[in-house]
PDB file of C-alpha atoms in Angstrom:
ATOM      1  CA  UNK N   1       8.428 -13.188   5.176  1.00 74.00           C
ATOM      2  CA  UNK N   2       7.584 -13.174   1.833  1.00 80.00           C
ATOM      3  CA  UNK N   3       6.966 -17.061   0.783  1.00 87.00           C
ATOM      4  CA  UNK N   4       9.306 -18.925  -1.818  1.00 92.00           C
ATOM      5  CA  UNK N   5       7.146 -18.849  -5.240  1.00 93.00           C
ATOM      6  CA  UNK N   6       5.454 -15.786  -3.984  1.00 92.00           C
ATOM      7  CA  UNK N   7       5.131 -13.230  -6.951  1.00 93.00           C
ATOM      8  CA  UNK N   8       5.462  -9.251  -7.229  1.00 93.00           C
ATOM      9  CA  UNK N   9       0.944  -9.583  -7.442  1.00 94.00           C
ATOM     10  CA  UNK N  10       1.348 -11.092  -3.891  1.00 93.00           C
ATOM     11  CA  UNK N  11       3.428  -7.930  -2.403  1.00 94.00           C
ATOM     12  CA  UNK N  12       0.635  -5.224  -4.030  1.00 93.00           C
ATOM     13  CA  UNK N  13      -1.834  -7.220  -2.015  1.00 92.00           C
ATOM     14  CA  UNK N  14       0.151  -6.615   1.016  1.00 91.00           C
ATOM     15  CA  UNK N  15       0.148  -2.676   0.768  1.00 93.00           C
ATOM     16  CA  UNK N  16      -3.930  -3.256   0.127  1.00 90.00           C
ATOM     17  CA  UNK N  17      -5.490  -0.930   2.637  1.00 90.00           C
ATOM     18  CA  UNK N  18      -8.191  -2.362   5.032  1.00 87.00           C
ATOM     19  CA  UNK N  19     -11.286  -2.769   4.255  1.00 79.00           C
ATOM     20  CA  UNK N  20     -10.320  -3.200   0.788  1.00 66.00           C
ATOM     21  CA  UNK N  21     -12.882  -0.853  -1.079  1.00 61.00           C
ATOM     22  CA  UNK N  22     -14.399  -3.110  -3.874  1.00 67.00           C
ATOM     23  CA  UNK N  23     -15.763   0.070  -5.202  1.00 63.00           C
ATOM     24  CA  UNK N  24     -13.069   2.192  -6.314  1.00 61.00           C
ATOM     25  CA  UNK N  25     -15.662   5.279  -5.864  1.00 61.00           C
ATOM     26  CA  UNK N  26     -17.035   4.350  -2.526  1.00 61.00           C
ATOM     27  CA  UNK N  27     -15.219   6.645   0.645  1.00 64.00           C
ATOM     28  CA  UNK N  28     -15.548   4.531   3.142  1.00 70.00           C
ATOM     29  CA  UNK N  29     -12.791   5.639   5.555  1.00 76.00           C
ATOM     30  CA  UNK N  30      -9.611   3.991   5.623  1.00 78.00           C
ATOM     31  CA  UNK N  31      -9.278   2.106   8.652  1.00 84.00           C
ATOM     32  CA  UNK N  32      -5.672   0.361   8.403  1.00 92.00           C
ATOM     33  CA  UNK N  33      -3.050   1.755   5.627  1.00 93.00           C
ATOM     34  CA  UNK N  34      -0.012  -0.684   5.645  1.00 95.00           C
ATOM     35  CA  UNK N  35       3.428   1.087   4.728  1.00 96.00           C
ATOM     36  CA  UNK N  36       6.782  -0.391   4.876  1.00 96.00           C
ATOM     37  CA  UNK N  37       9.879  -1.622   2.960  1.00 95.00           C
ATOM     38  CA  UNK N  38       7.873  -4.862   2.405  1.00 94.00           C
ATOM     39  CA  UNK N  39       5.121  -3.681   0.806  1.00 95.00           C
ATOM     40  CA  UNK N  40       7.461  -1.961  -1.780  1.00 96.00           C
ATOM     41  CA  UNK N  41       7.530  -4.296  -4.806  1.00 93.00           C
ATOM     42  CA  UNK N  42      10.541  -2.515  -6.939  1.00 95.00           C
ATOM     43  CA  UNK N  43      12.612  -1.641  -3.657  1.00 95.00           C
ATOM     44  CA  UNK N  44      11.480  -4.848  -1.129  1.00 91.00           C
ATOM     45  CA  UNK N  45      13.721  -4.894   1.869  1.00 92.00           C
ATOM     46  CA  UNK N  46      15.334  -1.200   1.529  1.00 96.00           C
ATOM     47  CA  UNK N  47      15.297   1.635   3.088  1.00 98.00           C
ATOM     48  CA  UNK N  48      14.342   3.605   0.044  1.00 98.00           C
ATOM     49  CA  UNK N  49      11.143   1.002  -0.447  1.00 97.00           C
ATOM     50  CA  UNK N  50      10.462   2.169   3.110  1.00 97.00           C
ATOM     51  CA  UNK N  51      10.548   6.092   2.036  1.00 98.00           C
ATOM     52  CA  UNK N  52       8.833   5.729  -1.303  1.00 98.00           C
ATOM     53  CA  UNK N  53       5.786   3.360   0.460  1.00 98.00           C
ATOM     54  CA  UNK N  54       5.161   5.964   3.077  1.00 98.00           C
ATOM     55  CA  UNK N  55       4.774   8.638  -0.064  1.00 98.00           C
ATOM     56  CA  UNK N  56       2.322   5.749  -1.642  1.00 97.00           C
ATOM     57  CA  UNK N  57       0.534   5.462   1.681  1.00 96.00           C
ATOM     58  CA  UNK N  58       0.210   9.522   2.274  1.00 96.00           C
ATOM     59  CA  UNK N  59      -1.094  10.196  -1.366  1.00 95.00           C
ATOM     60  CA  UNK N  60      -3.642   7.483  -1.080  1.00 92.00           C
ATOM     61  CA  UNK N  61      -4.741   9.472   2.351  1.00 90.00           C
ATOM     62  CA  UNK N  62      -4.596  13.259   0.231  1.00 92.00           C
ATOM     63  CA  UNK N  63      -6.639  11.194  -2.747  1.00 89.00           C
ATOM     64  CA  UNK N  64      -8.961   9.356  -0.562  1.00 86.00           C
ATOM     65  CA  UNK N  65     -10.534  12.622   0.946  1.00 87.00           C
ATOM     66  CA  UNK N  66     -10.048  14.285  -1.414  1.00 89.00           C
ATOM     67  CA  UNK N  67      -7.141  16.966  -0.510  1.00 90.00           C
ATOM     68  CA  UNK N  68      -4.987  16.950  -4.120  1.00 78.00           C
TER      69      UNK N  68
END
């Protein structure tokens, strides 16, 4: 659940991949990629904030090595 006071800056953390690459340049692989309708800040709890994270998730993969 999503806390009461909890603010749109605390659902982008929640779609933060694992480890968290402080350098934006670094490739360390990607070990955990979180997706879901909860980790969709305009669309929480629907199925189209479901859809559109997956899309966020896979172009972060494509970007990440490299493949757009």
């Amino acid at each position: 659940y999503v806390a009461v006071g909890s603010t749109g800056t605390d659902i982008d953390e929640l779609a933060e991949p694992l480890p968290y690459p402080e350098d934006q340049s670094s490739n360390k692989p990607l070990q955990i990629l979180f997706a879901g309708e909860a980790t969709e800040r305009h669309y929480y709890s629907t199925t189209h904030g479901a859809y559109l994270s997956g899309l966020r998730e896979a172009d972060r993969l494509l970007g990440h090595y490299n493949l757009l």
